[in-house]
C-alpha cells in the first residue's frame, strides 16, 4: 500500500474524519485536501487506468454511511468527494480512482442510497426522480434502469437504480413503501407482471416478493 508523505489529519478538526495524509496514497490525499471546494462535475473515472495501489480500510455500510478504520466519516464534503471518484470494475470490486492511483474499498451492498423520490404523472407517462445520499439527482428510465432483488433475510423487496457506470443506489426503506404506491399491473408484454413505469420503460417486480 502506497502512502503519502507524513502529515496532519486532513479535513481539519471540525471535519472529524480521523484520516491522516500519511495513511493515504498521494492522489487520495490530494483529493481530501480539496474537500469542500466547489467542483465542476464528476471526474471521468471510467477513462482512467492507473495502477492498483492496494486496499484501503474504507467501508460503505448497507445504510450508505462511509467508515474509515471502523469510524464514521462525518464530513459530508469528504464523502461526496470520495463518491465522485468511486468506480466498480469488471471484477465486481469497488475502487477509489485518481489519474495516478486506484485503491480498493469495501461496499456491503450498494455504494449509494436513494433517499428522496418525486413522482410525476402515472402509467407509461410516469417519471420517478430520485436523489441519493451523496447528491446525485437522476430520473429512472432507460438510462437509469431499476432492478429488484429479494432480500434473503426477510423475503422483502430490494429496489436499486443505476446511478452511473456500474454504481447503483439502494432505495431507503421509506422509499420502498412510497414506491409500492406507484406500482402498476399494466404489463406492456401482457405477462401479467406487476412493476414500475418511469420515462416510458416498465421494470417488473419479481413474482416471489412477499408483502412488506
PDB file of C-alpha atoms in Angstrom:
ATOM      1  CA  UNK A   1       0.000   0.000   0.000  1.00  0.00           C
ATOM      2  CA  UNK A   2       1.474   3.289  -1.035  1.00  0.00           C
ATOM      3  CA  UNK A   3       1.323   6.217   1.345  1.00  0.00           C
ATOM      4  CA  UNK A   4       1.816   9.907   1.004  1.00  0.00           C
ATOM      5  CA  UNK A   5       4.326  11.939   2.937  1.00  0.00           C
ATOM      6  CA  UNK A   6       3.696  12.131   6.693  1.00  0.00           C
ATOM      7  CA  UNK A   7       1.275  14.841   7.667  1.00  0.00           C
ATOM      8  CA  UNK A   8      -1.501  16.088   9.843  1.00  0.00           C
ATOM      9  CA  UNK A   9      -5.085  14.811   9.819  1.00  0.00           C
ATOM     10  CA  UNK A  10      -6.759  16.082   6.683  1.00  0.00           C
ATOM     11  CA  UNK A  11     -10.116  17.793   6.616  1.00  0.00           C
ATOM     12  CA  UNK A  12      -9.490  19.823   9.740  1.00  0.00           C
ATOM     13  CA  UNK A  13     -10.542  19.277  13.316  1.00  0.00           C
ATOM     14  CA  UNK A  14     -14.114  20.291  12.502  1.00  0.00           C
ATOM     15  CA  UNK A  15     -14.298  17.553   9.880  1.00  0.00           C
ATOM     16  CA  UNK A  16     -13.600  14.845  12.462  1.00  0.00           C
ATOM     17  CA  UNK A  17     -12.607  12.451   9.687  1.00  0.00           C
ATOM     18  CA  UNK A  18      -9.789  10.756  11.541  1.00  0.00           C
ATOM     19  CA  UNK A  19      -7.982  10.364   8.211  1.00  0.00           C
ATOM     20  CA  UNK A  20      -4.353  11.434   8.121  1.00  0.00           C
ATOM     21  CA  UNK A  21      -2.405  12.144   4.947  1.00  0.00           C
ATOM     22  CA  UNK A  22       0.249   9.585   5.914  1.00  0.00           C
ATOM     23  CA  UNK A  23      -2.419   6.870   5.741  1.00  0.00           C
ATOM     24  CA  UNK A  24      -3.389   7.500   2.127  1.00  0.00           C
ATOM     25  CA  UNK A  25      -1.941   7.288  -1.365  1.00  0.00           C
ATOM     26  CA  UNK A  26      -0.774  10.684  -2.581  1.00  0.00           C
ATOM     27  CA  UNK A  27      -3.588  11.063  -5.098  1.00  0.00           C
ATOM     28  CA  UNK A  28      -6.302  10.492  -2.492  1.00  0.00           C
ATOM     29  CA  UNK A  29      -4.550  12.738  -0.001  1.00  0.00           C
ATOM     30  CA  UNK A  30      -4.621  15.486  -2.609  1.00  0.00           C
ATOM     31  CA  UNK A  31      -8.335  14.877  -3.109  1.00  0.00           C
ATOM     32  CA  UNK A  32      -9.010  15.235   0.599  1.00  0.00           C
ATOM     33  CA  UNK A  33      -7.059  18.477   0.697  1.00  0.00           C
ATOM     34  CA  UNK A  34      -9.594  19.856  -1.789  1.00  0.00           C
ATOM     35  CA  UNK A  35     -12.672  18.596   0.051  1.00  0.00           C
ATOM     36  CA  UNK A  36     -15.251  21.301   0.500  1.00  0.00           C
ATOM     37  CA  UNK A  37     -14.257  23.191  -2.653  1.00  0.00           C
ATOM     38  CA  UNK A  38     -16.928  23.506  -5.328  1.00  0.00           C
ATOM     39  CA  UNK A  39     -16.459  21.010  -8.139  1.00  0.00           C
ATOM     40  CA  UNK A  40     -17.103  21.097 -11.862  1.00  0.00           C
ATOM     41  CA  UNK A  41     -18.983  17.847 -12.320  1.00  0.00           C
ATOM     42  CA  UNK A  42     -17.949  14.241 -11.889  1.00  0.00           C
ATOM     43  CA  UNK A  43     -14.361  13.302 -12.845  1.00  0.00           C
ATOM     44  CA  UNK A  44     -14.034  10.934 -15.852  1.00  0.00           C
ATOM     45  CA  UNK A  45     -13.004   7.969 -13.700  1.00  0.00           C
ATOM     46  CA  UNK A  46     -14.103   5.427 -16.339  1.00  0.00           C
ATOM     47  CA  UNK A  47     -11.421   6.773 -18.671  1.00  0.00           C
ATOM     48  CA  UNK A  48      -8.574   6.486 -16.164  1.00  0.00           C
ATOM     49  CA  UNK A  49      -6.387   3.383 -15.997  1.00  0.00           C
ATOM     50  CA  UNK A  50      -3.991   3.921 -13.081  1.00  0.00           C
ATOM     51  CA  UNK A  51      -2.065   1.136 -11.308  1.00  0.00           C
ATOM     52  CA  UNK A  52      -3.658  -0.689  -8.377  1.00  0.00           C
ATOM     53  CA  UNK A  53      -2.108   0.511  -5.111  1.00  0.00           C
ATOM     54  CA  UNK A  54      -3.685  -1.933  -2.667  1.00  0.00           C
ATOM     55  CA  UNK A  55      -6.731  -1.813  -0.416  1.00  0.00           C
ATOM     56  CA  UNK A  56      -7.754   0.989   1.912  1.00  0.00           C
ATOM     57  CA  UNK A  57      -9.770   0.406   5.092  1.00  0.00           C
ATOM     58  CA  UNK A  58     -12.798   2.348   3.858  1.00  0.00           C
ATOM     59  CA  UNK A  59     -16.205   0.683   4.057  1.00  0.00           C
ATOM     60  CA  UNK A  60     -19.588   1.768   2.742  1.00  0.00           C
ATOM     61  CA  UNK A  61     -22.205   0.238   5.036  1.00  0.00           C
ATOM     62  CA  UNK A  62     -25.600  -1.046   3.949  1.00  0.00           C
ATOM     63  CA  UNK A  63     -27.200   2.197   5.127  1.00  0.00           C
ATOM     64  CA  UNK A  64     -24.961   4.239   2.795  1.00  0.00           C
ATOM     65  CA  UNK A  65     -22.689   5.594   5.531  1.00  0.00           C
ATOM     66  CA  UNK A  66     -18.924   5.709   4.949  1.00  0.00           C
ATOM     67  CA  UNK A  67     -16.399   4.470   7.514  1.00  0.00           C
ATOM     68  CA  UNK A  68     -12.630   4.704   7.771  1.00  0.00           C
ATOM     69  CA  UNK A  69     -10.827   2.214  10.009  1.00  0.00           C
ATOM     70  CA  UNK A  70     -14.126   1.473  11.759  1.00  0.00           C
ATOM     71  CA  UNK A  71     -15.076   5.106  12.442  1.00  0.00           C
ATOM     72  CA  UNK A  72     -17.751   7.062  10.548  1.00  0.00           C
ATOM     73  CA  UNK A  73     -16.610   9.731   8.101  1.00  0.00           C
ATOM     74  CA  UNK A  74     -18.856  12.555   9.216  1.00  0.00           C
ATOM     75  CA  UNK A  75     -17.740  15.298   6.855  1.00  0.00           C
ATOM     76  CA  UNK A  76     -20.303  15.364   4.042  1.00  0.00           C
ATOM     77  CA  UNK A  77     -17.995  17.174   1.612  1.00  0.00           C
ATOM     78  CA  UNK A  78     -15.391  14.440   2.024  1.00  0.00           C
ATOM     79  CA  UNK A  79     -17.922  11.650   1.485  1.00  0.00           C
ATOM     80  CA  UNK A  80     -19.211  13.331  -1.666  1.00  0.00           C
ATOM     81  CA  UNK A  81     -15.684  13.826  -2.955  1.00  0.00           C
ATOM     82  CA  UNK A  82     -14.829  10.155  -2.413  1.00  0.00           C
ATOM     83  CA  UNK A  83     -18.132   9.180  -4.057  1.00  0.00           C
ATOM     84  CA  UNK A  84     -17.241  11.244  -7.118  1.00  0.00           C
ATOM     85  CA  UNK A  85     -14.143   9.100  -7.766  1.00  0.00           C
ATOM     86  CA  UNK A  86     -15.787   5.755  -6.968  1.00  0.00           C
ATOM     87  CA  UNK A  87     -15.862   3.080  -9.665  1.00  0.00           C
ATOM     88  CA  UNK A  88     -16.909  -0.555  -9.932  1.00  0.00           C
ATOM     89  CA  UNK A  89     -14.755  -2.590 -12.300  1.00  0.00           C
ATOM     90  CA  UNK A  90     -15.342  -5.799 -14.264  1.00  0.00           C
ATOM     91  CA  UNK A  91     -14.158  -7.842 -11.285  1.00  0.00           C
ATOM     92  CA  UNK A  92     -17.149  -6.622  -9.266  1.00  0.00           C
ATOM     93  CA  UNK A  93     -14.994  -4.744  -6.760  1.00  0.00           C
ATOM     94  CA  UNK A  94     -15.247  -1.043  -5.926  1.00  0.00           C
ATOM     95  CA  UNK A  95     -12.295   1.326  -6.166  1.00  0.00           C
ATOM     96  CA  UNK A  96     -11.446   4.944  -5.485  1.00  0.00           C
ATOM     97  CA  UNK A  97      -9.717   6.100  -8.646  1.00  0.00           C
ATOM     98  CA  UNK A  98      -7.497   9.061  -9.480  1.00  0.00           C
ATOM     99  CA  UNK A  99      -5.443   9.574 -12.652  1.00  0.00           C
ATOM    100  CA  UNK A 100      -2.402   8.049 -10.911  1.00  0.00           C
ATOM    101  CA  UNK A 101      -3.749   5.568  -8.323  1.00  0.00           C
ATOM    102  CA  UNK A 102      -6.508   3.029  -7.727  1.00  0.00           C
ATOM    103  CA  UNK A 103      -7.310   1.641  -4.262  1.00  0.00           C
ATOM    104  CA  UNK A 104      -9.875  -0.968  -3.293  1.00  0.00           C
ATOM    105  CA  UNK A 105     -12.588  -0.365  -0.714  1.00  0.00           C
ATOM    106  CA  UNK A 106     -15.395  -2.484   0.782  1.00  0.00           C
ATOM    107  CA  UNK A 107     -19.048  -1.981  -0.160  1.00  0.00           C
ATOM    108  CA  UNK A 108     -21.531  -4.014   1.880  1.00  0.00           C
ATOM    109  CA  UNK A 109     -24.450  -3.629  -0.542  1.00  0.00           C
ATOM    110  CA  UNK A 110     -24.920  -0.754  -2.985  1.00  0.00           C
ATOM    111  CA  UNK A 111     -22.483   2.177  -2.775  1.00  0.00           C
ATOM    112  CA  UNK A 112     -25.281   4.768  -2.693  1.00  0.00           C
ATOM    113  CA  UNK A 113     -28.682   5.124  -1.039  1.00  0.00           C
ATOM    114  CA  UNK A 114     -31.740   6.647  -2.718  1.00  0.00           C
ATOM    115  CA  UNK A 115     -33.207   8.866  -0.010  1.00  0.00           C
ATOM    116  CA  UNK A 116     -35.822  11.028  -1.748  1.00  0.00           C
ATOM    117  CA  UNK A 117     -38.248  10.477  -4.616  1.00  0.00           C
ATOM    118  CA  UNK A 118     -40.580  12.654  -6.658  1.00  0.00           C
ATOM    119  CA  UNK A 119     -43.233  11.035  -8.870  1.00  0.00           C
ATOM    120  CA  UNK A 120     -44.970  12.830 -11.716  1.00  0.00           C
ATOM    121  CA  UNK A 121     -47.885  11.514 -13.829  1.00  0.00           C
ATOM    122  CA  UNK A 122     -48.783   7.821 -13.922  1.00  0.00           C
ATOM    123  CA  UNK A 123     -48.789   4.788 -16.197  1.00  0.00           C
ATOM    124  CA  UNK A 124     -46.309   4.887 -19.106  1.00  0.00           C
ATOM    125  CA  UNK A 125     -46.005   8.677 -18.663  1.00  0.00           C
ATOM    126  CA  UNK A 126     -44.840   8.309 -15.067  1.00  0.00           C
ATOM    127  CA  UNK A 127     -41.415   9.729 -14.177  1.00  0.00           C
ATOM    128  CA  UNK A 128     -39.531   8.872 -10.979  1.00  0.00           C
ATOM    129  CA  UNK A 129     -36.881  11.402  -9.980  1.00  0.00           C
ATOM    130  CA  UNK A 130     -34.528  10.210  -7.254  1.00  0.00           C
ATOM    131  CA  UNK A 131     -31.951  11.894  -5.035  1.00  0.00           C
ATOM    132  CA  UNK A 132     -29.113   9.906  -3.485  1.00  0.00           C
ATOM    133  CA  UNK A 133     -27.374  10.414  -0.171  1.00  0.00           C
ATOM    134  CA  UNK A 134     -24.340  11.820  -1.999  1.00  0.00           C
ATOM    135  CA  UNK A 135     -26.260  14.400  -4.025  1.00  0.00           C
ATOM    136  CA  UNK A 136     -26.943  12.677  -7.353  1.00  0.00           C
ATOM    137  CA  UNK A 137     -30.324  13.508  -8.912  1.00  0.00           C
ATOM    138  CA  UNK A 138     -31.459  11.119 -11.640  1.00  0.00           C
ATOM    139  CA  UNK A 139     -34.618  10.142 -13.487  1.00  0.00           C
ATOM    140  CA  UNK A 140     -35.268   6.409 -13.521  1.00  0.00           C
ATOM    141  CA  UNK A 141     -35.724   5.098 -17.041  1.00  0.00           C
ATOM    142  CA  UNK A 142     -33.797   3.541 -19.928  1.00  0.00           C
ATOM    143  CA  UNK A 143     -30.552   5.326 -18.977  1.00  0.00           C
ATOM    144  CA  UNK A 144     -31.025   4.750 -15.244  1.00  0.00           C
ATOM    145  CA  UNK A 145     -32.901   1.434 -15.013  1.00  0.00           C
ATOM    146  CA  UNK A 146     -34.472  -0.012 -11.906  1.00  0.00           C
ATOM    147  CA  UNK A 147     -33.875  -3.577 -10.813  1.00  0.00           C
ATOM    148  CA  UNK A 148     -35.240  -5.614  -7.933  1.00  0.00           C
ATOM    149  CA  UNK A 149     -33.868  -8.326  -5.683  1.00  0.00           C
ATOM    150  CA  UNK A 150     -35.443 -10.425  -2.979  1.00  0.00           C
ATOM    151  CA  UNK A 151     -33.933  -9.846   0.465  1.00  0.00           C
ATOM    152  CA  UNK A 152     -32.643 -13.233   1.598  1.00  0.00           C
ATOM    153  CA  UNK A 153     -33.100 -12.203   5.229  1.00  0.00           C
ATOM    154  CA  UNK A 154     -36.823 -11.436   5.141  1.00  0.00           C
ATOM    155  CA  UNK A 155     -38.131 -12.172   1.649  1.00  0.00           C
ATOM    156  CA  UNK A 156     -38.877  -8.498   1.070  1.00  0.00           C
ATOM    157  CA  UNK A 157     -38.203  -6.338  -1.955  1.00  0.00           C
ATOM    158  CA  UNK A 158     -34.895  -4.538  -2.525  1.00  0.00           C
ATOM    159  CA  UNK A 159     -35.130  -1.964  -5.345  1.00  0.00           C
ATOM    160  CA  UNK A 160     -31.999  -0.490  -6.922  1.00  0.00           C
ATOM    161  CA  UNK A 161     -31.465   2.229  -9.514  1.00  0.00           C
ATOM    162  CA  UNK A 162     -28.395   2.607 -11.710  1.00  0.00           C
ATOM    163  CA  UNK A 163     -26.724   5.943 -10.978  1.00  0.00           C
ATOM    164  CA  UNK A 164     -23.667   5.924 -13.271  1.00  0.00           C
ATOM    165  CA  UNK A 165     -21.245   3.402 -14.666  1.00  0.00           C
ATOM    166  CA  UNK A 166     -21.961   0.222 -12.700  1.00  0.00           C
ATOM    167  CA  UNK A 167     -22.786   2.116  -9.498  1.00  0.00           C
ATOM    168  CA  UNK A 168     -26.248   1.636  -8.035  1.00  0.00           C
ATOM    169  CA  UNK A 169     -28.318   3.177  -5.266  1.00  0.00           C
ATOM    170  CA  UNK A 170     -30.433   1.023  -2.968  1.00  0.00           C
ATOM    171  CA  UNK A 171     -33.824   2.518  -2.086  1.00  0.00           C
ATOM    172  CA  UNK A 172     -34.073   3.556   1.561  1.00  0.00           C
ATOM    173  CA  UNK A 173     -36.902   1.720   3.326  1.00  0.00           C
ATOM    174  CA  UNK A 174     -39.278   4.734   3.462  1.00  0.00           C
ATOM    175  CA  UNK A 175     -38.965   4.983  -0.338  1.00  0.00           C
ATOM    176  CA  UNK A 176     -39.830   1.295  -0.691  1.00  0.00           C
ATOM    177  CA  UNK A 177     -43.281   1.927   0.765  1.00  0.00           C
ATOM    178  CA  UNK A 178     -43.695   5.023  -1.405  1.00  0.00           C
ATOM    179  CA  UNK A 179     -42.632   3.054  -4.465  1.00  0.00           C
ATOM    180  CA  UNK A 180     -45.280   0.410  -3.758  1.00  0.00           C
ATOM    181  CA  UNK A 181     -47.970   3.081  -4.110  1.00  0.00           C
ATOM    182  CA  UNK A 182     -46.926   3.690  -7.724  1.00  0.00           C
ATOM    183  CA  UNK A 183     -46.719   0.096  -8.938  1.00  0.00           C
ATOM    184  CA  UNK A 184     -48.790  -0.918 -11.932  1.00  0.00           C
ATOM    185  CA  UNK A 185     -50.138  -4.182 -13.328  1.00  0.00           C
ATOM    186  CA  UNK A 186     -50.332  -2.854 -16.901  1.00  0.00           C
ATOM    187  CA  UNK A 187     -47.505  -5.064 -18.147  1.00  0.00           C
ATOM    188  CA  UNK A 188     -46.712  -3.991 -21.730  1.00  0.00           C
ATOM    189  CA  UNK A 189     -45.734  -7.578 -22.607  1.00  0.00           C
ATOM    190  CA  UNK A 190     -49.049  -8.916 -21.400  1.00  0.00           C
ATOM    191  CA  UNK A 191     -47.427 -11.288 -18.948  1.00  0.00           C
ATOM    192  CA  UNK A 192     -49.490 -10.026 -16.028  1.00  0.00           C
ATOM    193  CA  UNK A 193     -46.459  -8.797 -14.123  1.00  0.00           C
ATOM    194  CA  UNK A 194     -46.529  -6.033 -11.544  1.00  0.00           C
ATOM    195  CA  UNK A 195     -43.921  -3.334 -11.926  1.00  0.00           C
ATOM    196  CA  UNK A 196     -42.933   0.303 -12.107  1.00  0.00           C
ATOM    197  CA  UNK A 197     -43.166   2.682 -15.057  1.00  0.00           C
ATOM    198  CA  UNK A 198     -40.672   5.519 -15.492  1.00  0.00           C
ATOM    199  CA  UNK A 199     -39.910   7.519 -18.643  1.00  0.00           C
ATOM    200  CA  UNK A 200     -41.706   5.019 -20.830  1.00  0.00           C
ATOM    201  CA  UNK A 201     -39.859   1.960 -19.503  1.00  0.00           C
ATOM    202  CA  UNK A 202     -41.511  -0.803 -17.461  1.00  0.00           C
ATOM    203  CA  UNK A 203     -39.482  -2.504 -14.729  1.00  0.00           C
ATOM    204  CA  UNK A 204     -41.132  -5.729 -13.498  1.00  0.00           C
ATOM    205  CA  UNK A 205     -41.012  -6.810  -9.885  1.00  0.00           C
ATOM    206  CA  UNK A 206     -40.067 -10.431  -9.072  1.00  0.00           C
ATOM    207  CA  UNK A 207     -43.071 -12.699  -8.624  1.00  0.00           C
ATOM    208  CA  UNK A 208     -41.707 -14.065  -5.358  1.00  0.00           C
ATOM    209  CA  UNK A 209     -41.895 -10.773  -3.461  1.00  0.00           C
ATOM    210  CA  UNK A 210     -43.555 -11.189  -0.090  1.00  0.00           C
ATOM    211  CA  UNK A 211     -45.701  -8.481   1.416  1.00  0.00           C
ATOM    212  CA  UNK A 212     -43.681  -5.765   3.123  1.00  0.00           C
TER     213      UNK A 212
END
